[in-house]
XYZ file of C-alpha atoms in Angstrom:
322
model
C 4.110 -11.815 18.724
C 3.398 -12.579 15.194
C 0.367 -11.871 12.974
C -0.532 -11.607 9.129
C -0.935 -7.718 8.358
C -3.735 -7.037 6.007
C -3.847 -3.453 5.094
C -4.954 -1.079 2.343
C -2.706 2.115 1.697
C -4.480 5.340 0.400
C -2.394 8.250 -0.528
C -4.300 11.287 0.165
C -4.073 15.026 -0.953
C -4.000 17.311 1.908
C -7.248 19.213 0.976
C -9.291 16.024 1.132
C -8.098 15.052 4.575
C -11.002 16.976 6.247
C -13.742 15.256 4.360
C -12.373 11.794 4.870
C -12.008 12.547 8.655
C -15.692 13.584 8.836
C -16.923 10.475 7.154
C -14.852 8.483 9.753
C -16.299 10.302 12.708
C -19.880 9.465 11.351
C -19.070 5.572 11.518
C -19.336 3.560 14.764
C -15.496 4.124 16.162
C -13.158 4.661 18.870
C -10.822 7.729 18.158
C -7.248 8.382 19.360
C -5.879 11.877 19.076
C -2.655 12.282 16.894
C 0.504 10.785 18.415
C 4.206 11.388 17.374
C 5.841 8.396 15.843
C 9.334 7.713 14.555
C 10.604 4.680 12.699
C 14.284 3.645 11.693
C 14.435 1.104 8.922
C 17.613 -0.931 8.748
C 19.705 -2.779 5.893
C 22.968 -4.189 5.088
C 25.447 -2.644 2.664
C 24.589 -5.559 0.210
C 20.807 -5.161 0.771
C 20.542 -8.574 2.105
C 17.036 -7.858 3.878
C 15.477 -6.578 0.588
C 16.796 -9.670 -1.221
C 15.168 -11.694 1.441
C 11.946 -9.930 0.808
C 12.129 -8.585 4.676
C 11.634 -5.143 6.204
C 13.263 -4.253 9.584
C 12.429 -1.273 11.699
C 12.315 -0.001 15.255
C 9.488 2.414 16.077
C 9.487 4.865 18.830
C 6.371 6.152 20.650
C 5.485 7.927 23.915
C 9.070 6.660 25.276
C 8.475 3.247 24.230
C 10.052 1.176 21.433
C 9.050 -1.919 19.251
C 11.248 -3.853 16.862
C 9.229 -5.079 13.803
C 10.374 -7.440 11.047
C 7.768 -8.112 7.876
C 8.509 -11.079 5.992
C 7.698 -11.975 2.380
C 4.106 -11.411 1.528
C 2.146 -9.971 -1.425
C 0.548 -6.858 -2.638
C -2.550 -6.731 -4.854
C -3.156 -3.196 -6.141
C -2.879 -1.273 -2.681
C -3.975 -4.407 -0.572
C -0.926 -5.577 1.336
C -0.702 -8.880 2.926
C 2.554 -9.704 4.930
C 3.540 -11.773 8.063
C 5.032 -9.555 10.700
C 6.661 -10.205 13.983
C 6.775 -7.385 16.988
C 9.164 -7.325 19.936
C 8.883 -4.677 22.595
C 12.244 -3.173 23.568
C 13.538 -1.016 26.428
C 16.046 0.874 24.211
C 16.110 1.627 20.441
C 18.757 -1.127 19.910
C 18.359 -4.070 17.628
C 18.329 -7.593 19.143
C 17.542 -9.958 16.243
C 17.842 -13.015 18.418
C 14.327 -11.970 19.872
C 12.631 -12.854 16.667
C 11.422 -16.694 15.973
C 14.519 -18.494 14.525
C 12.196 -20.074 11.807
C 11.985 -16.567 9.766
C 15.607 -16.699 8.829
C 17.118 -18.271 5.617
C 19.054 -21.416 6.680
C 22.574 -21.009 8.250
C 22.050 -17.331 8.845
C 24.497 -16.015 11.096
C 22.418 -13.618 13.299
C 25.254 -11.924 15.173
C 27.060 -11.216 11.909
C 23.993 -10.125 10.354
C 23.166 -7.613 13.369
C 26.762 -6.236 13.087
C 26.156 -5.292 9.265
C 22.849 -3.461 9.670
C 22.883 0.300 9.529
C 20.143 2.964 9.514
C 18.957 3.105 5.808
C 16.122 5.705 6.262
C 13.708 7.038 8.858
C 10.461 8.580 9.192
C 9.048 11.110 11.480
C 5.171 11.723 11.700
C 1.868 12.067 13.444
C -0.700 9.096 13.536
C -4.248 9.790 14.167
C -6.142 6.554 14.714
C -9.961 5.295 14.268
C -10.931 1.749 15.368
C -14.090 1.488 13.115
C -16.817 -1.136 13.221
C -17.960 -1.657 9.565
C -20.399 -4.292 8.402
C -18.799 -7.550 9.910
C -15.533 -6.118 10.606
C -13.298 -4.215 13.071
C -10.909 -2.006 10.739
C -8.286 0.223 12.000
C -7.858 3.560 10.164
C -5.051 5.674 10.490
C -3.980 8.924 9.144
C -0.103 9.405 8.974
C 1.211 12.893 8.163
C 4.864 13.784 8.225
C 8.129 12.992 6.118
C 10.614 10.295 5.294
C 14.354 11.022 5.592
C 17.467 9.301 4.155
C 19.641 8.329 7.159
C 18.264 8.794 10.612
C 15.431 11.120 11.577
C 16.290 14.846 10.960
C 19.813 14.137 9.600
C 18.979 13.332 5.846
C 19.270 15.908 3.202
C 16.599 14.371 1.321
C 12.909 13.917 2.230
C 9.695 12.656 0.991
C 6.226 13.738 2.417
C 3.932 11.261 4.240
C 0.309 11.917 3.729
C -1.850 8.770 3.649
C -4.553 6.800 5.209
C -4.066 3.075 6.005
C -6.897 0.734 6.712
C -5.855 -2.387 8.480
C -8.031 -5.424 9.039
C -8.066 -6.079 12.839
C -10.936 -8.964 12.621
C -13.392 -9.734 10.108
C -13.483 -9.901 6.296
C -11.113 -8.603 3.733
C -13.966 -7.400 1.492
C -15.017 -4.972 4.281
C -11.753 -3.079 3.981
C -12.524 -2.591 0.088
C -16.052 -1.643 0.941
C -14.956 0.868 3.454
C -12.466 2.265 1.057
C -15.080 2.525 -1.448
C -17.231 4.471 0.993
C -14.416 6.906 1.597
C -14.051 7.304 -2.036
C -17.135 9.443 -2.314
C -14.842 12.404 -2.925
C -11.783 13.134 -4.863
C -8.301 13.111 -3.403
C -7.540 9.534 -2.597
C -5.426 6.997 -4.651
C -4.520 3.380 -4.001
C -0.716 3.124 -3.205
C 1.296 -0.136 -3.336
C 4.591 1.363 -1.890
C 5.141 1.313 1.904
C 6.937 3.970 3.947
C 10.015 1.478 3.995
C 10.116 1.016 0.070
C 9.683 4.874 -0.465
C 12.606 5.412 1.974
C 14.815 2.501 0.271
C 14.191 4.333 -3.050
C 15.154 7.688 -1.431
C 18.350 6.403 0.253
C 19.499 4.957 -2.907
C 18.642 7.676 -5.159
C 16.397 5.542 -7.304
C 14.158 7.235 -9.954
C 11.357 5.540 -11.483
C 12.371 2.593 -13.674
C 11.418 2.417 -17.262
C 7.918 1.214 -17.698
C 7.024 -2.185 -19.201
C 5.076 -2.437 -22.551
C 1.271 -3.129 -21.893
C 0.152 -5.523 -24.801
C -2.782 -4.369 -26.945
C -4.512 -7.837 -26.356
C -4.357 -10.024 -23.275
C -4.044 -13.742 -23.519
C -7.860 -14.263 -23.050
C -7.526 -17.997 -22.494
C -5.782 -17.498 -19.167
C -8.115 -17.964 -15.997
C -9.345 -14.948 -14.128
C -6.955 -15.697 -11.320
C -4.042 -15.026 -13.595
C -5.733 -12.153 -15.710
C -6.813 -9.897 -12.679
C -3.664 -9.781 -10.799
C -1.787 -9.132 -14.264
C -4.178 -6.168 -15.062
C -3.994 -4.789 -11.495
C 0.016 -5.009 -11.682
C -0.133 -3.068 -15.055
C -2.374 -0.524 -13.877
C -0.270 0.215 -10.726
C 2.887 0.400 -12.672
C 1.748 2.616 -15.492
C -0.159 4.950 -12.928
C 2.955 5.202 -10.883
C 5.039 6.088 -14.101
C 2.572 8.583 -15.249
C 2.413 10.421 -11.809
C 6.436 10.315 -11.965
C 6.247 12.379 -15.477
C 6.528 9.618 -17.792
C 3.962 10.222 -20.674
C 4.174 6.514 -21.760
C 2.499 5.757 -18.401
C -0.611 7.697 -19.830
C -0.449 5.506 -22.917
C -0.128 2.189 -20.887
C -3.019 3.321 -18.809
C -5.205 3.782 -21.949
C -4.429 0.067 -22.896
C -4.979 -1.091 -19.325
C -8.348 0.472 -19.194
C -9.522 -0.895 -22.502
C -8.348 -4.303 -21.337
C -10.554 -4.045 -18.274
C -13.398 -3.078 -20.337
C -12.907 -6.020 -22.546
C -12.633 -8.138 -19.762
C -15.807 -7.114 -18.334
C -17.666 -7.842 -21.696
C -15.996 -11.193 -22.087
C -16.748 -12.341 -18.538
C -20.334 -10.859 -18.506
C -22.184 -12.503 -15.334
C -19.004 -13.324 -13.477
C -17.567 -9.842 -12.563
C -20.569 -7.870 -11.034
C -18.332 -5.481 -9.373
C -16.919 -4.428 -12.366
C -20.095 -4.520 -14.612
C -21.894 -2.211 -12.129
C -19.071 0.351 -13.237
C -19.105 -0.030 -16.920
C -19.996 3.680 -17.432
C -17.263 4.922 -15.263
C -14.795 2.813 -17.167
C -15.914 4.412 -20.402
C -15.607 7.924 -18.929
C -12.033 7.186 -17.636
C -10.891 5.856 -21.146
C -12.404 8.997 -22.477
C -10.696 11.190 -19.899
C -7.378 9.461 -20.500
C -7.447 10.136 -24.422
C -7.998 13.920 -23.697
C -4.940 15.972 -24.495
C -5.183 18.006 -21.271
C -5.381 14.888 -19.237
C -3.545 15.657 -16.088
C -2.181 12.653 -13.893
C -2.583 14.460 -10.465
C -6.161 15.079 -10.949
C -7.223 11.726 -12.716
C -5.315 9.376 -10.663
C -6.756 10.860 -7.395
C -10.335 11.088 -8.723
C -13.088 9.143 -7.028
C -14.027 7.307 -10.253
C -10.593 6.143 -10.630
C -10.183 4.610 -6.984
C -13.643 3.055 -7.328
C -12.791 1.257 -10.542
C -9.493 -0.019 -9.100
C -11.037 -1.174 -5.872
C -13.558 -3.002 -7.883
C -11.056 -4.847 -9.845
C -9.298 -5.926 -6.507
C -12.595 -6.857 -5.177
C -12.912 -9.259 -8.216
C -9.756 -10.713 -7.520
C -10.500 -11.412 -3.859
C -13.680 -12.855 -4.990
C -11.743 -15.283 -7.184
C -9.169 -16.319 -4.622
C -11.885 -17.272 -1.907
C-alpha cells in the first residue's frame, strides 16, 4: 500500500504534555490509549539507502509487523511530505521484493541489497493517538514517548529521548495542520522539528555531532521570488535553531539575522503575507529577546511566540505553492 505522508513534527517538553493533551480532548476526536511500538531501521555499510534518500524500517505492534520504506520527499520547516510504502509481515524479517519495483534505482539487485542490510538503530516507545476533526480535515495526532537506540532495541549503549507530537493529514487541507498546530501553540513547550526518528537514530549510530553552521547573509537577494525566499529563510531558521540548541553560540547570532530578514520580508511584501503581518509585533519581541545577553535556547526556541512565527512563515510558503 502506498501513500504520500504529510505530517508536522512537534518536539515537546515533558511538562507541556498535559496541557496539549487537554486541548486535544476538547476537540471532536476518537482517542486510542497508549500502545507499545518498536521500530528497527536498516542500512547498508556504505549508507546506500541514505544516498538514495530512502528510509527502511520494520515496525512491531501488538504482535503484528509492518515493513515500511519512505522515498525521496521534502521537508519545509517541520512539515514533512514523503511518499511511503507499507507491507504487512508475518515475521520481523525483511522482504524487499514485496515493495513495488519502480521505487528502486535502475538495475538494483534486490537480493544483494537485502543481504547487505543490517539493523542501524531502533526505537522503543509508547504512542497515544487522537483522530481529530478540525475545520475541513481529519488529522491524526500522536504522542510518542520513549527512546532511540543505536543498534537493535535495548542493545545500544547510546540513547536519545523521544518526546514529540506528530500531526498527520488523513484527508483535507495542509493548511488545517498548520492551523491546528497554531491552536496547540497557546502555551510554551512545543517546537517545530525537522528531524525524523530515523534521522536522529542515524546520527546517533554514526556518532555525528552537529555540523558547522552556514553563514546567514546580512541581506537576502530580494529580487528573488517569494517561492525561493521563503524556503531559504525557513531552512536557515531551522539550521541556526538546531545549532543554538546544540550549544553553538553562532546559532544565536544567525537567528538574529534570520528574524531580521523575516521582518524585512514582511515590510517589503506588505499586503502579500497577511499571516506574517499579523505577527509583526511578535517578531519584534523575538528579535529583542534574542539580542538579550541571557537569552536561553531551551526557553526561547520552545516558546509559543517562536512556534507561532515559524508556523506563519510555513503557512505563507504553502500559500505560495498553491
